[in-house]
JSON list of C-alpha atoms in Angstrom, two decimals:
[
{"chain": "C", "resi": 13, "resn": "TYR", "atom": "CA", "xyz": [-1.14, 11.28, 12.84]},
{"chain": "C", "resi": 14, "resn": "CYS", "atom": "CA", "xyz": [-1.06, 14.51, 14.82]},
{"chain": "C", "resi": 15, "resn": "GLY", "atom": "CA", "xyz": [-0.95, 17.78, 12.93]},
{"chain": "C", "resi": 16, "resn": "SER", "atom": "CA", "xyz": [-2.54, 19.85, 10.23]},
{"chain": "C", "resi": 17, "resn": "LEU", "atom": "CA", "xyz": [-3.67, 18.47, 6.89]},
{"chain": "C", "resi": 18, "resn": "TYR", "atom": "CA", "xyz": [-3.80, 21.99, 5.44]},
{"chain": "C", "resi": 19, "resn": "GLY", "atom": "CA", "xyz": [-7.17, 21.27, 3.88]},
{"chain": "C", "resi": 20, "resn": "GLY", "atom": "CA", "xyz": [-5.86, 18.33, 1.87]},
{"chain": "C", "resi": 21, "resn": "ILE", "atom": "CA", "xyz": [-2.35, 19.45, 0.95]},
{"chain": "C", "resi": 22, "resn": "ARG", "atom": "CA", "xyz": [-1.05, 16.67, 3.17]},
{"chain": "C", "resi": 23, "resn": "PRO", "atom": "CA", "xyz": [-1.89, 13.35, 1.41]},
{"chain": "C", "resi": 24, "resn": "ILE", "atom": "CA", "xyz": [-4.10, 11.76, 4.05]},
{"chain": "C", "resi": 25, "resn": "HIS", "atom": "CA", "xyz": [-6.33, 10.56, 1.22]},
{"chain": "C", "resi": 26, "resn": "LEU", "atom": "CA", "xyz": [-3.84, 7.77, 0.42]},
{"chain": "C", "resi": 27, "resn": "ILE", "atom": "CA", "xyz": [-4.46, 6.08, 3.76]},
{"chain": "C", "resi": 28, "resn": "PHE", "atom": "CA", "xyz": [-8.20, 5.60, 3.36]},
{"chain": "C", "resi": 29, "resn": "PRO", "atom": "CA", "xyz": [-8.16, 3.01, 0.54]},
{"chain": "C", "resi": 30, "resn": "VAL", "atom": "CA", "xyz": [-5.56, 1.14, 2.59]},
{"chain": "C", "resi": 31, "resn": "LEU", "atom": "CA", "xyz": [-7.94, 1.12, 5.56]},
{"chain": "C", "resi": 32, "resn": "VAL", "atom": "CA", "xyz": [-10.54, -0.57, 3.35]},
{"chain": "C", "resi": 33, "resn": "GLU", "atom": "CA", "xyz": [-8.02, -3.23, 2.29]},
{"chain": "C", "resi": 34, "resn": "ARG", "atom": "CA", "xyz": [-6.63, -3.74, 5.79]},
{"chain": "C", "resi": 35, "resn": "PRO", "atom": "CA", "xyz": [-9.54, -3.95, 8.23]},
{"chain": "C", "resi": 36, "resn": "SER", "atom": "CA", "xyz": [-7.18, -4.56, 11.17]},
{"chain": "C", "resi": 37, "resn": "ILE", "atom": "CA", "xyz": [-5.79, -1.02, 10.95]},
{"chain": "C", "resi": 38, "resn": "ILE", "atom": "CA", "xyz": [-7.14, 1.67, 13.28]},
{"chain": "C", "resi": 39, "resn": "LEU", "atom": "CA", "xyz": [-6.27, 5.27, 12.43]},
{"chain": "C", "resi": 40, "resn": "ASP", "atom": "CA", "xyz": [-6.02, 7.78, 15.25]},
{"chain": "C", "resi": 41, "resn": "ILE", "atom": "CA", "xyz": [-5.74, 11.29, 13.88]},
{"chain": "C", "resi": 42, "resn": "ALA", "atom": "CA", "xyz": [-5.55, 14.60, 15.73]},
{"chain": "C", "resi": 43, "resn": "VAL", "atom": "CA", "xyz": [-6.16, 17.88, 13.89]},
{"chain": "C", "resi": 44, "resn": "PHE", "atom": "CA", "xyz": [-7.04, 21.46, 14.79]},
{"chain": "C", "resi": 45, "resn": "ASP", "atom": "CA", "xyz": [-8.90, 23.13, 11.95]},
{"chain": "C", "resi": 46, "resn": "LYS", "atom": "CA", "xyz": [-12.50, 22.73, 10.82]},
{"chain": "C", "resi": 47, "resn": "ILE", "atom": "CA", "xyz": [-11.35, 22.39, 7.21]},
{"chain": "C", "resi": 48, "resn": "ASP", "atom": "CA", "xyz": [-9.37, 19.29, 8.23]},
{"chain": "C", "resi": 49, "resn": "LEU", "atom": "CA", "xyz": [-12.30, 17.90, 10.19]},
{"chain": "C", "resi": 50, "resn": "ASP", "atom": "CA", "xyz": [-14.54, 18.36, 7.15]},
{"chain": "C", "resi": 51, "resn": "LEU", "atom": "CA", "xyz": [-11.99, 16.63, 4.92]},
{"chain": "C", "resi": 52, "resn": "LEU", "atom": "CA", "xyz": [-11.70, 13.69, 7.32]},
{"chain": "C", "resi": 53, "resn": "SER", "atom": "CA", "xyz": [-15.46, 13.41, 7.66]},
{"chain": "C", "resi": 54, "resn": "SER", "atom": "CA", "xyz": [-15.77, 13.28, 3.87]},
{"chain": "C", "resi": 55, "resn": "LEU", "atom": "CA", "xyz": [-13.08, 10.59, 3.53]},
{"chain": "C", "resi": 56, "resn": "ILE", "atom": "CA", "xyz": [-14.49, 8.53, 6.40]},
{"chain": "C", "resi": 57, "resn": "THR", "atom": "CA", "xyz": [-17.93, 8.56, 4.77]},
{"chain": "C", "resi": 58, "resn": "LYS", "atom": "CA", "xyz": [-16.60, 7.89, 1.25]},
{"chain": "C", "resi": 59, "resn": "TYR", "atom": "CA", "xyz": [-14.62, 4.83, 2.36]},
{"chain": "C", "resi": 60, "resn": "GLY", "atom": "CA", "xyz": [-17.03, 3.58, 5.06]},
{"chain": "C", "resi": 61, "resn": "VAL", "atom": "CA", "xyz": [-14.42, 3.34, 7.80]},
{"chain": "C", "resi": 62, "resn": "ALA", "atom": "CA", "xyz": [-16.09, 5.27, 10.63]},
{"chain": "C", "resi": 63, "resn": "ASP", "atom": "CA", "xyz": [-15.59, 2.34, 12.99]},
{"chain": "C", "resi": 64, "resn": "ARG", "atom": "CA", "xyz": [-11.81, 2.41, 12.48]},
{"chain": "C", "resi": 65, "resn": "VAL", "atom": "CA", "xyz": [-10.95, 6.10, 12.45]},
{"chain": "C", "resi": 66, "resn": "ASN", "atom": "CA", "xyz": [-10.74, 8.06, 15.69]},
{"chain": "C", "resi": 67, "resn": "VAL", "atom": "CA", "xyz": [-10.60, 11.81, 15.12]},
{"chain": "C", "resi": 68, "resn": "PHE", "atom": "CA", "xyz": [-9.39, 14.11, 17.87]},
{"chain": "C", "resi": 69, "resn": "GLN", "atom": "CA", "xyz": [-9.57, 17.87, 17.76]},
{"chain": "C", "resi": 70, "resn": "ASN", "atom": "CA", "xyz": [-7.47, 20.48, 19.54]},
{"chain": "C", "resi": 71, "resn": "LEU", "atom": "CA", "xyz": [-5.37, 18.14, 21.67]},
{"chain": "C", "resi": 72, "resn": "THR", "atom": "CA", "xyz": [-2.75, 19.77, 23.84]},
{"chain": "C", "resi": 73, "resn": "PHE", "atom": "CA", "xyz": [0.87, 19.13, 22.96]},
{"chain": "C", "resi": 74, "resn": "ASN", "atom": "CA", "xyz": [1.16, 16.62, 25.82]},
{"chain": "C", "resi": 75, "resn": "GLU", "atom": "CA", "xyz": [-2.03, 14.84, 24.76]},
{"chain": "C", "resi": 76, "resn": "SER", "atom": "CA", "xyz": [-0.71, 14.52, 21.22]},
{"chain": "C", "resi": 77, "resn": "LEU", "atom": "CA", "xyz": [2.57, 13.10, 22.56]},
{"chain": "C", "resi": 78, "resn": "GLU", "atom": "CA", "xyz": [0.62, 10.52, 24.55]},
{"chain": "C", "resi": 79, "resn": "LEU", "atom": "CA", "xyz": [-1.34, 9.54, 21.45]},
{"chain": "C", "resi": 80, "resn": "GLU", "atom": "CA", "xyz": [1.93, 9.12, 19.55]},
{"chain": "C", "resi": 81, "resn": "LYS", "atom": "CA", "xyz": [3.43, 6.99, 22.32]},
{"chain": "C", "resi": 82, "resn": "LYS", "atom": "CA", "xyz": [0.39, 4.67, 22.28]},
{"chain": "C", "resi": 83, "resn": "SER", "atom": "CA", "xyz": [0.54, 4.19, 18.50]},
{"chain": "C", "resi": 84, "resn": "ASP", "atom": "CA", "xyz": [2.22, 1.25, 16.80]},
{"chain": "C", "resi": 85, "resn": "VAL", "atom": "CA", "xyz": [3.08, 3.24, 13.66]},
{"chain": "C", "resi": 86, "resn": "LEU", "atom": "CA", "xyz": [3.48, 7.00, 13.23]},
{"chain": "C", "resi": 87, "resn": "LEU", "atom": "CA", "xyz": [2.14, 8.56, 10.05]},
{"chain": "C", "resi": 88, "resn": "PHE", "atom": "CA", "xyz": [4.21, 11.41, 8.64]},
{"chain": "C", "resi": 89, "resn": "LEU", "atom": "CA", "xyz": [2.61, 13.36, 5.81]},
{"chain": "C", "resi": 90, "resn": "ASN", "atom": "CA", "xyz": [4.44, 15.68, 3.45]},
{"chain": "C", "resi": 91, "resn": "THR", "atom": "CA", "xyz": [3.52, 16.98, 0.01]},
{"chain": "C", "resi": 92, "resn": "LEU", "atom": "CA", "xyz": [3.43, 14.62, -2.98]},
{"chain": "C", "resi": 93, "resn": "ASP", "atom": "CA", "xyz": [4.65, 17.24, -5.44]},
{"chain": "C", "resi": 94, "resn": "GLY", "atom": "CA", "xyz": [7.98, 17.98, -3.76]},
{"chain": "C", "resi": 95, "resn": "SER", "atom": "CA", "xyz": [6.98, 21.47, -2.61]},
{"chain": "C", "resi": 96, "resn": "GLY", "atom": "CA", "xyz": [7.86, 20.42, 0.94]},
{"chain": "C", "resi": 97, "resn": "LYS", "atom": "CA", "xyz": [11.50, 20.14, -0.05]},
{"chain": "C", "resi": 98, "resn": "GLY", "atom": "CA", "xyz": [13.77, 22.27, 2.09]},
{"chain": "C", "resi": 99, "resn": "VAL", "atom": "CA", "xyz": [11.33, 22.34, 5.01]},
{"chain": "C", "resi": 100, "resn": "LEU", "atom": "CA", "xyz": [11.64, 19.74, 7.73]},
{"chain": "C", "resi": 101, "resn": "SER", "atom": "CA", "xyz": [8.70, 19.66, 10.07]},
{"chain": "C", "resi": 102, "resn": "GLY", "atom": "CA", "xyz": [9.39, 19.54, 13.79]},
{"chain": "C", "resi": 103, "resn": "LYS", "atom": "CA", "xyz": [6.88, 16.67, 13.77]},
{"chain": "C", "resi": 104, "resn": "LEU", "atom": "CA", "xyz": [9.49, 14.43, 12.15]},
{"chain": "C", "resi": 105, "resn": "PHE", "atom": "CA", "xyz": [11.96, 15.01, 14.98]},
{"chain": "C", "resi": 106, "resn": "GLU", "atom": "CA", "xyz": [9.20, 14.51, 17.52]},
{"chain": "C", "resi": 107, "resn": "TYR", "atom": "CA", "xyz": [8.36, 11.18, 15.87]},
{"chain": "C", "resi": 108, "resn": "MET", "atom": "CA", "xyz": [12.03, 10.16, 15.92]},
{"chain": "C", "resi": 109, "resn": "GLN", "atom": "CA", "xyz": [12.04, 10.46, 19.68]},
{"chain": "C", "resi": 110, "resn": "CYS", "atom": "CA", "xyz": [9.09, 8.04, 19.94]},
{"chain": "C", "resi": 111, "resn": "ARG", "atom": "CA", "xyz": [11.27, 5.32, 18.40]},
{"chain": "C", "resi": 112, "resn": "LYS", "atom": "CA", "xyz": [8.43, 3.78, 16.42]},
{"chain": "C", "resi": 113, "resn": "PHE", "atom": "CA", "xyz": [8.12, 2.90, 12.74]},
{"chain": "C", "resi": 114, "resn": "ILE", "atom": "CA", "xyz": [7.47, 6.08, 10.75]},
{"chain": "C", "resi": 115, "resn": "LEU", "atom": "CA", "xyz": [5.28, 5.60, 7.71]},
{"chain": "C", "resi": 116, "resn": "GLY", "atom": "CA", "xyz": [6.08, 8.64, 5.62]},
{"chain": "C", "resi": 117, "resn": "ILE", "atom": "CA", "xyz": [4.01, 9.72, 2.64]},
{"chain": "C", "resi": 118, "resn": "GLY", "atom": "CA", "xyz": [5.30, 12.37, 0.29]},
{"chain": "C", "resi": 119, "resn": "HIS", "atom": "CA", "xyz": [7.73, 13.01, -2.55]},
{"chain": "C", "resi": 120, "resn": "HIS", "atom": "CA", "xyz": [10.60, 10.52, -2.61]},
{"chain": "C", "resi": 121, "resn": "LYS", "atom": "CA", "xyz": [13.22, 13.23, -3.11]},
{"chain": "C", "resi": 122, "resn": "ASP", "atom": "CA", "xyz": [12.31, 15.39, -0.12]},
{"chain": "C", "resi": 123, "resn": "GLU", "atom": "CA", "xyz": [14.51, 15.59, 2.95]},
{"chain": "C", "resi": 124, "resn": "ALA", "atom": "CA", "xyz": [12.03, 13.75, 5.16]},
{"chain": "C", "resi": 125, "resn": "SER", "atom": "CA", "xyz": [12.23, 10.73, 2.87]},
{"chain": "C", "resi": 126, "resn": "GLN", "atom": "CA", "xyz": [16.01, 10.84, 2.95]},
{"chain": "C", "resi": 127, "resn": "LEU", "atom": "CA", "xyz": [16.13, 11.02, 6.76]},
{"chain": "C", "resi": 128, "resn": "ILE", "atom": "CA", "xyz": [13.58, 8.27, 7.30]},
{"chain": "C", "resi": 129, "resn": "GLU", "atom": "CA", "xyz": [15.27, 5.90, 4.89]},
{"chain": "C", "resi": 130, "resn": "THR", "atom": "CA", "xyz": [18.91, 6.77, 5.66]},
{"chain": "C", "resi": 131, "resn": "PHE", "atom": "CA", "xyz": [18.51, 6.36, 9.39]},
{"chain": "C", "resi": 132, "resn": "GLY", "atom": "CA", "xyz": [16.21, 3.32, 9.21]},
{"chain": "C", "resi": 133, "resn": "LEU", "atom": "CA", "xyz": [13.30, 5.11, 10.87]},
{"chain": "C", "resi": 134, "resn": "GLY", "atom": "CA", "xyz": [10.65, 3.41, 8.75]},
{"chain": "C", "resi": 135, "resn": "GLY", "atom": "CA", "xyz": [9.71, 3.85, 5.11]},
{"chain": "C", "resi": 136, "resn": "TYR", "atom": "CA", "xyz": [8.46, 6.41, 2.64]},
{"chain": "C", "resi": 137, "resn": "ALA", "atom": "CA", "xyz": [5.74, 6.09, 0.00]},
{"chain": "C", "resi": 138, "resn": "ASN", "atom": "CA", "xyz": [3.99, 8.27, -2.51]},
{"chain": "C", "resi": 139, "resn": "ASN", "atom": "CA", "xyz": [1.11, 6.05, -3.61]},
{"chain": "C", "resi": 140, "resn": "ARG", "atom": "CA", "xyz": [-1.30, 3.47, -2.25]},
{"chain": "C", "resi": 141, "resn": "GLU", "atom": "CA", "xyz": [0.70, 0.48, -3.50]},
{"chain": "C", "resi": 142, "resn": "GLU", "atom": "CA", "xyz": [3.87, 1.70, -1.80]},
{"chain": "C", "resi": 143, "resn": "VAL", "atom": "CA", "xyz": [1.94, 2.29, 1.43]},
{"chain": "C", "resi": 144, "resn": "LEU", "atom": "CA", "xyz": [0.73, -1.33, 1.32]},
{"chain": "C", "resi": 145, "resn": "GLN", "atom": "CA", "xyz": [4.27, -2.57, 0.66]},
{"chain": "C", "resi": 146, "resn": "LEU", "atom": "CA", "xyz": [5.58, -0.66, 3.67]},
{"chain": "C", "resi": 147, "resn": "LEU", "atom": "CA", "xyz": [2.84, -2.03, 5.90]},
{"chain": "C", "resi": 148, "resn": "ASN", "atom": "CA", "xyz": [4.01, -5.53, 4.96]},
{"chain": "C", "resi": 149, "resn": "LYS", "atom": "CA", "xyz": [7.52, -4.65, 6.17]},
{"chain": "C", "resi": 150, "resn": "ILE", "atom": "CA", "xyz": [6.64, -3.23, 9.58]},
{"chain": "C", "resi": 151, "resn": "ASP", "atom": "CA", "xyz": [7.02, -6.55, 11.40]},
{"chain": "C", "resi": 152, "resn": "GLU", "atom": "CA", "xyz": [10.56, -6.91, 10.01]},
{"chain": "C", "resi": 153, "resn": "TRP", "atom": "CA", "xyz": [11.59, -3.39, 11.05]},
{"chain": "C", "resi": 154, "resn": "LYS", "atom": "CA", "xyz": [14.27, -3.03, 13.70]},
{"chain": "C", "resi": 155, "resn": "GLU", "atom": "CA", "xyz": [14.53, 0.15, 15.71]},
{"chain": "C", "resi": 156, "resn": "PRO", "atom": "CA", "xyz": [17.79, 1.96, 14.95]},
{"chain": "C", "resi": 157, "resn": "PRO", "atom": "CA", "xyz": [20.31, 2.10, 17.79]},
{"chain": "C", "resi": 158, "resn": "PRO", "atom": "CA", "xyz": [19.75, 5.19, 19.97]},
{"chain": "C", "resi": 159, "resn": "GLU", "atom": "CA", "xyz": [23.20, 6.58, 19.20]},
{"chain": "C", "resi": 160, "resn": "LYS", "atom": "CA", "xyz": [22.30, 6.68, 15.51]},
{"chain": "C", "resi": 161, "resn": "ILE", "atom": "CA", "xyz": [19.56, 9.26, 16.03]},
{"chain": "C", "resi": 162, "resn": "THR", "atom": "CA", "xyz": [20.62, 11.17, 19.15]},
{"chain": "C", "resi": 163, "resn": "ILE", "atom": "CA", "xyz": [22.15, 13.81, 16.88]},
{"chain": "C", "resi": 164, "resn": "PHE", "atom": "CA", "xyz": [18.55, 14.86, 16.19]},
{"chain": "C", "resi": 165, "resn": "SER", "atom": "CA", "xyz": [17.55, 15.41, 19.83]},
{"chain": "C", "resi": 166, "resn": "ARG", "atom": "CA", "xyz": [16.48, 18.94, 20.80]},
{"chain": "C", "resi": 167, "resn": "GLU", "atom": "CA", "xyz": [19.50, 19.21, 23.09]},
{"chain": "C", "resi": 168, "resn": "ASN", "atom": "CA", "xyz": [22.00, 18.24, 20.39]},
{"chain": "C", "resi": 169, "resn": "GLN", "atom": "CA", "xyz": [20.35, 20.46, 17.78]},
{"chain": "C", "resi": 170, "resn": "ALA", "atom": "CA", "xyz": [20.42, 23.40, 20.23]},
{"chain": "C", "resi": 171, "resn": "LYS", "atom": "CA", "xyz": [24.12, 22.79, 20.90]},
{"chain": "C", "resi": 172, "resn": "LYS", "atom": "CA", "xyz": [24.81, 22.67, 17.17]},
{"chain": "C", "resi": 173, "resn": "LEU", "atom": "CA", "xyz": [22.94, 25.92, 16.62]},
{"chain": "C", "resi": 174, "resn": "ALA", "atom": "CA", "xyz": [24.72, 27.62, 19.53]},
{"chain": "C", "resi": 175, "resn": "ALA", "atom": "CA", "xyz": [28.09, 26.53, 18.15]},
{"chain": "C", "resi": 176, "resn": "LYS", "atom": "CA", "xyz": [27.27, 28.13, 14.78]},
{"chain": "C", "resi": 177, "resn": "LYS", "atom": "CA", "xyz": [26.53, 31.49, 16.47]},
{"chain": "C", "resi": 178, "resn": "LYS", "atom": "CA", "xyz": [30.02, 31.70, 17.91]}
]
């Protein structure tokens, strides 16, 4: 995961019990703010997973892209209460370009969930059990054909926006 946790508004807490149950999982997470570092430190201590969580702070954009490219699964966090509805993070489109399984966590009726599931980009969960179910399906996942998601590239989105201004 690369991004802000907004002091716990993003449901990173759902991943930590899963780390305990799945000792083969390594979590690489890049954040900026001290409040997020404090939250992560607390969760790492609470769940005893310091040996499997790598925390990075203040990575450049290019460094975060490299971290994403090296990952097997990309973690996308939204709000659990649906308050993220109507706001699509640029992170989601960035993740799409990596062409890796996106494990989304948030409210099932938000737009991110709909995009991830409609376009076969991964799966979406809003509790620990659903996260575990999705992890069991990763090996079966097939990357969607490039033409299915090219409409979301920066170039195509810019063209679409420019056409609307005319």
